[in-house]
Amino acid sequence: MNRTGSGIRLSRRDFLAGAGLGTGMLLMGWGCAQRSAAQPWQVLTDPEARLLEAMTEQIIPADQDPGARDAGCIHFIDRQLAGFYRTHVETYRQGLIGVDQTSQVLYGKDFLACAWDEQTEVMKRLESGQAQGAIWQEISSRQFFNLVRDHTMQAFYGSPRHGGNRHYVSYRMLGLDYPQIVGQNRYRDI
Amino acid sequence: MANKHVNAIVVGAGAGGGVVAKELSEAGLTVVLFERGRWQDYEDHDHDELISQRITALGNAFGPDNERYRRVAQRGDKWVTVPPNEWAYNNNAACMGGGTLSYGAMAWRFMPQDFRMKSTYGELAGSTLADWPLTYEDLEPYYEKAEWEIGVSGDDSQNPFAPPRRKPQPMPPFPFNTEGRVLKAAALRLGYHPFPLPMLRNSVSYGGRPKCRRCRHCVGFACAVNAKCGTQNTVIPQALATGNCEVRTQSVVAEILFDDRGRATGVAYFDAQDQGQIQTADLVVVAGSATESARLLLNSKHRLFPQGAGNNHDWVGRNLQGHAYTGAYGLFPEVMYDDIGAGATVGLCDFNHGNEGLKGGGMLANEFIRLPYLFTDRRPPGSARWGLAHKDFQRRQFKHLTSVKGPVQEMPVFDARVEIDPVVKDHWGIPVARLSGSRHEHDVEIGHFLADKAEQLLKEAGATQTWKAPPGMGLSGGQHQAGTCRMGDDPATSVTNRYGQLHEIDNLFVADGSLHVTNGGFNPVLTIMALGYWVSDYIKKEWQSSRLRS
């Protein structure tokens, strides 16, 4: 594959990944993209995805630079759960139930209904391994937290080839070129 | 249709096997070079961190794949099956060039003491520490050959601890980057002896390939402009150019075959279509890295050696070594990371030997590359692991951190080993390698000593906050794996003689890091290449005297 060909291929993949985020209007006429807009997730259900996306945003919040939501970290995780991380699917399913259980115990409401600081507190409980909730009798809340943490970091700081780091947001934040070949430093943006 | 008989089979197209294939085919022997991986290059993966050899979160770009390969590792008192992208697998690489396609490419000669560790330091309880059956002087001409044929940049005249040499390195050294300049000045103030690192990388155009563009994506990646020198772009193409060598990629050698008398007659392998095949030859050279070479010998049984080829004294797979990496990190007020290759540019050999109370030591150097995801765990103890504080550290400190690290020369341990797992098999039904044991506690002691020195250097260089990263116990292996087919003069305490020839089987050889008695306080690749030339020279002489022809 030549360099130009490779670039086109990757851009298109990023393009498709973006379809689930409300840019669908731009994609009219692309059959596969329309399918993608109707059901953006390969593994996660829509409620699971929204909960998980809120967790990723806690892990890498937006400030003057984009955060996990802007970077599309949830798309990375969903895509990997359909592929390389398929062995983690059940852990995600159980863990996400556990997150709501913990927020119910703490605040009497689901994670998504919690205020930002309340969500942060739930995350800290998960990380400590002290989270309350029936699921955490079966699996370790700390291990689940670490899994989500690592996958979110991979999504945000890894190559955009895998569905996260949309528009190279982390590389821009760090001041890095990609790919790094002298004379060819450029972001392949849509 | 049966494969045509050849003179020599080489198993593994890495640092050792690539050299042997070239040497034997140039000498007129017909050669089949087996490689379980395939030809690869930069275009396949660009600078994708998550599949690079540094991270492998989503698999190994340079193989092996997670679908077909497994090993078994010891976790506490349990055996667990691990895929190649997990650290416990201790992967090197599976592609043409082996580890030399994606390595950092430091080009060290071991020091004379590294070949005489027992004579220099005496016995150590719990270790099989021994001298090599050859000396630095024996290997010196072969180091030179590796440097000139494969290509090394450097200037040993700036390193007072460098061993004697007849010829300089063929290419000038790389200039220092910012880290190199700052650390060099600090090292001089402390009375140390900093010098530019030797690299298997083109500082000028060499071998028909261009000079390095200094992008810093060396270790963990294939070179974008083919300026890094591995066996896949030097000796293997030369082997093919002779017309005597055929490369058989995506071919997995299952076992070595023998005649009634226990002499090797060839190998059984699975081709790219998973079909079982036989290739016969007059001699077989095993160069699959310390884990896979040991596995292949142990899986190759015969009435005369029922526990595996060369294993009648139970030394095959023993003494698995790598390097316990140690060092320190420092945060600086000014920008230190300038993103300019060759990344690691400055080194010190002040602490390889002569450290009071310690048996050896290791070199120290600045870091090759900084990768965004890898950096998410580069934090002083107690730092935030997520949230705004973590992101802010990432943003503010990414280019302000510098590390000084190095490999501890490990004390060989008999029970750190490769065995054959009795249950688990790979995609082809071949019993897999099982890894167990741990490094010697003295390695950790040396690691703490070197981490102190690294931290002192960073402080002297102006770091405002520092922290150490000494090694723990655990098993070494990985890309520097070595030691499992030890060479020696005594058949009762080694697997091969000083020429890599099995004591018990005269037409079966090993030519990779498995031969290392000890692994130096250095990246081992140039030594593996030099041994490739050394073993080949012996085979060629034996071949001329007809002793190896069947």
PDB file of N, CA and C in Angstrom, chain B residues 269-322:
ATOM      1  N   TYR B 269       8.093 -29.038   8.944  1.00  0.00           N
ATOM      2  CA  TYR B 269       7.546 -27.692   9.134  1.00  0.00           C
ATOM      3  C   TYR B 269       6.166 -27.585   8.525  1.00  0.00           C
ATOM      4  N   PHE B 270       5.470 -26.520   8.903  1.00  0.00           N
ATOM      5  CA  PHE B 270       4.170 -26.193   8.301  1.00  0.00           C
ATOM      6  C   PHE B 270       4.363 -24.995   7.391  1.00  0.00           C
ATOM      7  N   ASP B 271       3.918 -25.123   6.157  1.00  0.00           N
ATOM      8  CA  ASP B 271       4.110 -24.029   5.205  1.00  0.00           C
ATOM      9  C   ASP B 271       3.024 -22.965   5.376  1.00  0.00           C
ATOM     10  N   ALA B 272       3.038 -21.979   4.485  1.00  0.00           N
ATOM     11  CA  ALA B 272       2.133 -20.827   4.613  1.00  0.00           C
ATOM     12  C   ALA B 272       0.667 -21.243   4.520  1.00  0.00           C
ATOM     13  N   GLN B 273       0.409 -22.413   3.947  1.00  0.00           N
ATOM     14  CA  GLN B 273      -0.969 -22.918   3.858  1.00  0.00           C
ATOM     15  C   GLN B 273      -1.252 -23.951   4.960  1.00  0.00           C
ATOM     16  N   ASP B 274      -0.402 -23.984   5.982  1.00  0.00           N
ATOM     17  CA  ASP B 274      -0.558 -24.909   7.107  1.00  0.00           C
ATOM     18  C   ASP B 274      -0.385 -26.380   6.709  1.00  0.00           C
ATOM     19  N   GLN B 275       0.229 -26.623   5.569  1.00  0.00           N
ATOM     20  CA  GLN B 275       0.467 -28.003   5.158  1.00  0.00           C
ATOM     21  C   GLN B 275       1.787 -28.502   5.749  1.00  0.00           C
ATOM     22  N   GLY B 276       1.782 -29.704   6.283  1.00  0.00           N
ATOM     23  CA  GLY B 276       3.006 -30.296   6.813  1.00  0.00           C
ATOM     24  C   GLY B 276       3.979 -30.627   5.692  1.00  0.00           C
ATOM     25  N   GLN B 277       5.232 -30.287   5.883  1.00  0.00           N
ATOM     26  CA  GLN B 277       6.257 -30.496   4.859  1.00  0.00           C
ATOM     27  C   GLN B 277       7.542 -30.988   5.518  1.00  0.00           C
ATOM     28  N   ILE B 278       8.387 -31.587   4.691  1.00  0.00           N
ATOM     29  CA  ILE B 278       9.719 -32.010   5.134  1.00  0.00           C
ATOM     30  C   ILE B 278      10.750 -31.286   4.279  1.00  0.00           C
ATOM     31  N   GLN B 279      11.789 -30.778   4.918  1.00  0.00           N
ATOM     32  CA  GLN B 279      12.940 -30.260   4.182  1.00  0.00           C
ATOM     33  C   GLN B 279      14.172 -30.971   4.720  1.00  0.00           C
ATOM     34  N   THR B 280      14.900 -31.632   3.827  1.00  0.00           N
ATOM     35  CA  THR B 280      16.123 -32.309   4.270  1.00  0.00           C
ATOM     36  C   THR B 280      17.342 -31.448   3.983  1.00  0.00           C
ATOM     37  N   ALA B 281      18.401 -31.690   4.763  1.00  0.00           N
ATOM     38  CA  ALA B 281      19.634 -30.903   4.618  1.00  0.00           C
ATOM     39  C   ALA B 281      20.789 -31.662   5.248  1.00  0.00           C
ATOM     40  N   ASP B 282      22.006 -31.218   4.896  1.00  0.00           N
ATOM     41  CA  ASP B 282      23.200 -31.816   5.498  1.00  0.00           C
ATOM     42  C   ASP B 282      23.422 -31.320   6.921  1.00  0.00           C
ATOM     43  N   LEU B 283      22.974 -30.093   7.173  1.00  0.00           N
ATOM     44  CA  LEU B 283      23.136 -29.553   8.525  1.00  0.00           C
ATOM     45  C   LEU B 283      22.013 -28.570   8.832  1.00  0.00           C
ATOM     46  N   VAL B 284      21.768 -28.366  10.118  1.00  0.00           N
ATOM     47  CA  VAL B 284      20.686 -27.486  10.568  1.00  0.00           C
ATOM     48  C   VAL B 284      21.245 -26.473  11.569  1.00  0.00           C
ATOM     49  N   VAL B 285      20.903 -25.196  11.350  1.00  0.00           N
ATOM     50  CA  VAL B 285      21.290 -24.134  12.273  1.00  0.00           C
ATOM     51  C   VAL B 285      20.022 -23.544  12.870  1.00  0.00           C
ATOM     52  N   VAL B 286      19.925 -23.554  14.189  1.00  0.00           N
ATOM     53  CA  VAL B 286      18.744 -23.051  14.886  1.00  0.00           C
ATOM     54  C   VAL B 286      19.028 -21.640  15.385  1.00  0.00           C
ATOM     55  N   ALA B 287      18.198 -20.686  14.971  1.00  0.00           N
ATOM     56  CA  ALA B 287      18.402 -19.284  15.341  1.00  0.00           C
ATOM     57  C   ALA B 287      17.055 -18.610  15.544  1.00  0.00           C
ATOM     58  N   GLY B 288      16.266 -19.158  16.450  1.00  0.00           N
ATOM     59  CA  GLY B 288      14.895 -18.685  16.629  1.00  0.00           C
ATOM     60  C   GLY B 288      14.688 -17.804  17.841  1.00  0.00           C
ATOM     61  N   SER B 289      15.763 -17.396  18.494  1.00  0.00           N
ATOM     62  CA  SER B 289      15.783 -16.640  19.759  1.00  0.00           C
ATOM     63  C   SER B 289      15.741 -17.616  20.934  1.00  0.00           C
ATOM     64  N   ALA B 290      16.094 -17.104  22.107  1.00  0.00           N
ATOM     65  CA  ALA B 290      16.362 -17.991  23.245  1.00  0.00           C
ATOM     66  C   ALA B 290      15.165 -18.856  23.626  1.00  0.00           C
ATOM     67  N   THR B 291      13.966 -18.322  23.472  1.00  0.00           N
ATOM     68  CA  THR B 291      12.791 -19.117  23.834  1.00  0.00           C
ATOM     69  C   THR B 291      12.476 -20.154  22.759  1.00  0.00           C
ATOM     70  N   GLU B 292      12.396 -19.687  21.511  1.00  0.00           N
ATOM     71  CA  GLU B 292      11.966 -20.594  20.443  1.00  0.00           C
ATOM     72  C   GLU B 292      13.057 -21.589  20.045  1.00  0.00           C
ATOM     73  N   SER B 293      14.309 -21.218  20.138  1.00  0.00           N
ATOM     74  CA  SER B 293      15.370 -22.191  19.847  1.00  0.00           C
ATOM     75  C   SER B 293      15.346 -23.324  20.861  1.00  0.00           C
ATOM     76  N   ALA B 294      15.207 -22.949  22.137  1.00  0.00           N
ATOM     77  CA  ALA B 294      15.134 -23.977  23.179  1.00  0.00           C
ATOM     78  C   ALA B 294      13.902 -24.860  22.970  1.00  0.00           C
ATOM     79  N   ARG B 295      12.777 -24.208  22.641  1.00  0.00           N
ATOM     80  CA  ARG B 295      11.547 -24.974  22.402  1.00  0.00           C
ATOM     81  C   ARG B 295      11.730 -25.972  21.269  1.00  0.00           C
ATOM     82  N   LEU B 296      12.373 -25.537  20.199  1.00  0.00           N
ATOM     83  CA  LEU B 296      12.554 -26.427  19.049  1.00  0.00           C
ATOM     84  C   LEU B 296      13.449 -27.621  19.416  1.00  0.00           C
ATOM     85  N   LEU B 297      14.545 -27.354  20.144  1.00  0.00           N
ATOM     86  CA  LEU B 297      15.413 -28.473  20.548  1.00  0.00           C
ATOM     87  C   LEU B 297      14.655 -29.435  21.473  1.00  0.00           C
ATOM     88  N   LEU B 298      13.907 -28.871  22.417  1.00  0.00           N
ATOM     89  CA  LEU B 298      13.194 -29.724  23.376  1.00  0.00           C
ATOM     90  C   LEU B 298      12.076 -30.527  22.701  1.00  0.00           C
ATOM     91  N   ASN B 299      11.507 -29.969  21.635  1.00  0.00           N
ATOM     92  CA  ASN B 299      10.455 -30.689  20.899  1.00  0.00           C
ATOM     93  C   ASN B 299      11.022 -31.708  19.903  1.00  0.00           C
ATOM     94  N   SER B 300      12.356 -31.760  19.766  1.00  0.00           N
ATOM     95  CA  SER B 300      12.989 -32.648  18.781  1.00  0.00           C
ATOM     96  C   SER B 300      13.648 -33.811  19.511  1.00  0.00           C
ATOM     97  N   LYS B 301      12.897 -34.934  19.606  1.00  0.00           N
ATOM     98  CA  LYS B 301      13.340 -36.047  20.452  1.00  0.00           C
ATOM     99  C   LYS B 301      13.795 -37.237  19.617  1.00  0.00           C
ATOM    100  N   HIS B 302      14.563 -38.092  20.265  1.00  0.00           N
ATOM    101  CA  HIS B 302      15.151 -39.243  19.589  1.00  0.00           C
ATOM    102  C   HIS B 302      15.491 -40.277  20.659  1.00  0.00           C
ATOM    103  N   ARG B 303      15.588 -41.516  20.238  1.00  0.00           N
ATOM    104  CA  ARG B 303      15.971 -42.591  21.172  1.00  0.00           C
ATOM    105  C   ARG B 303      17.238 -42.231  21.939  1.00  0.00           C
ATOM    106  N   LEU B 304      18.178 -41.555  21.274  1.00  0.00           N
ATOM    107  CA  LEU B 304      19.454 -41.234  21.913  1.00  0.00           C
ATOM    108  C   LEU B 304      19.384 -39.999  22.808  1.00  0.00           C
ATOM    109  N   PHE B 305      18.347 -39.198  22.607  1.00  0.00           N
ATOM    110  CA  PHE B 305      18.160 -38.009  23.471  1.00  0.00           C
ATOM    111  C   PHE B 305      16.659 -37.807  23.687  1.00  0.00           C
ATOM    112  N   PRO B 306      16.085 -38.654  24.555  1.00  0.00           N
ATOM    113  CA  PRO B 306      14.622 -38.664  24.743  1.00  0.00           C
ATOM    114  C   PRO B 306      14.068 -37.390  25.382  1.00  0.00           C
ATOM    115  N   GLN B 307      14.917 -36.578  25.984  1.00  0.00           N
ATOM    116  CA  GLN B 307      14.447 -35.321  26.593  1.00  0.00           C
ATOM    117  C   GLN B 307      14.676 -34.128  25.680  1.00  0.00           C
ATOM    118  N   GLY B 308      14.965 -34.399  24.416  1.00  0.00           N
ATOM    119  CA  GLY B 308      15.173 -33.306  23.475  1.00  0.00           C
ATOM    120  C   GLY B 308      16.625 -33.216  23.025  1.00  0.00           C
ATOM    121  N   ALA B 309      16.792 -32.623  21.849  1.00  0.00           N
ATOM    122  CA  ALA B 309      18.126 -32.549  21.254  1.00  0.00           C
ATOM    123  C   ALA B 309      19.077 -31.735  22.132  1.00  0.00           C
ATOM    124  N   GLY B 310      20.219 -32.313  22.425  1.00  0.00           N
ATOM    125  CA  GLY B 310      21.229 -31.620  23.214  1.00  0.00           C
ATOM    126  C   GLY B 310      20.923 -31.560  24.695  1.00  0.00           C
ATOM    127  N   ASN B 311      19.901 -32.287  25.106  1.00  0.00           N
ATOM    128  CA  ASN B 311      19.394 -32.077  26.469  1.00  0.00           C
ATOM    129  C   ASN B 311      19.643 -33.245  27.406  1.00  0.00           C
ATOM    130  N   ASN B 312      20.592 -34.091  27.108  1.00  0.00           N
ATOM    131  CA  ASN B 312      20.821 -35.240  27.986  1.00  0.00           C
ATOM    132  C   ASN B 312      21.336 -34.840  29.360  1.00  0.00           C
ATOM    133  N   HIS B 313      21.851 -33.626  29.484  1.00  0.00           N
ATOM    134  CA  HIS B 313      22.297 -33.143  30.796  1.00  0.00           C
ATOM    135  C   HIS B 313      21.375 -32.078  31.363  1.00  0.00           C
ATOM    136  N   ASP B 314      20.188 -31.924  30.726  1.00  0.00           N
ATOM    137  CA  ASP B 314      19.166 -31.006  31.254  1.00  0.00           C
ATOM    138  C   ASP B 314      19.647 -29.556  31.313  1.00  0.00           C
ATOM    139  N   TRP B 315      20.347 -29.091  30.267  1.00  0.00           N
ATOM    140  CA  TRP B 315      20.745 -27.678  30.231  1.00  0.00           C
ATOM    141  C   TRP B 315      19.994 -26.884  29.163  1.00  0.00           C
ATOM    142  N   VAL B 316      19.280 -27.557  28.267  1.00  0.00           N
ATOM    143  CA  VAL B 316      18.539 -26.802  27.242  1.00  0.00           C
ATOM    144  C   VAL B 316      17.369 -26.077  27.898  1.00  0.00           C
ATOM    145  N   GLY B 317      17.267 -24.791  27.642  1.00  0.00           N
ATOM    146  CA  GLY B 317      16.187 -23.987  28.201  1.00  0.00           C
ATOM    147  C   GLY B 317      16.523 -23.348  29.529  1.00  0.00           C
ATOM    148  N   ARG B 318      17.635 -23.767  30.115  1.00  0.00           N
ATOM    149  CA  ARG B 318      18.050 -23.219  31.421  1.00  0.00           C
ATOM    150  C   ARG B 318      18.705 -21.844  31.236  1.00  0.00           C
ATOM    151  N   ASN B 319      18.823 -21.121  32.354  1.00  0.00           N
ATOM    152  CA  ASN B 319      19.570 -19.849  32.386  1.00  0.00           C
ATOM    153  C   ASN B 319      18.971 -18.779  31.481  1.00  0.00           C
ATOM    154  N   LEU B 320      17.657 -18.800  31.339  1.00  0.00           N
ATOM    155  CA  LEU B 320      17.012 -17.746  30.549  1.00  0.00           C
ATOM    156  C   LEU B 320      17.324 -16.382  31.186  1.00  0.00           C
ATOM    157  N   GLN B 321      17.857 -15.492  30.349  1.00  0.00           N
ATOM    158  CA  GLN B 321      18.207 -14.146  30.829  1.00  0.00           C
ATOM    159  C   GLN B 321      17.694 -13.108  29.844  1.00  0.00           C
ATOM    160  N   GLY B 322      17.483 -11.921  30.359  1.00  0.00           N
ATOM    161  CA  GLY B 322      17.248 -10.767  29.491  1.00  0.00           C
ATOM    162  C   GLY B 322      18.010  -9.627  30.102  1.00  0.00           C
TER     163      GLY B 322
END
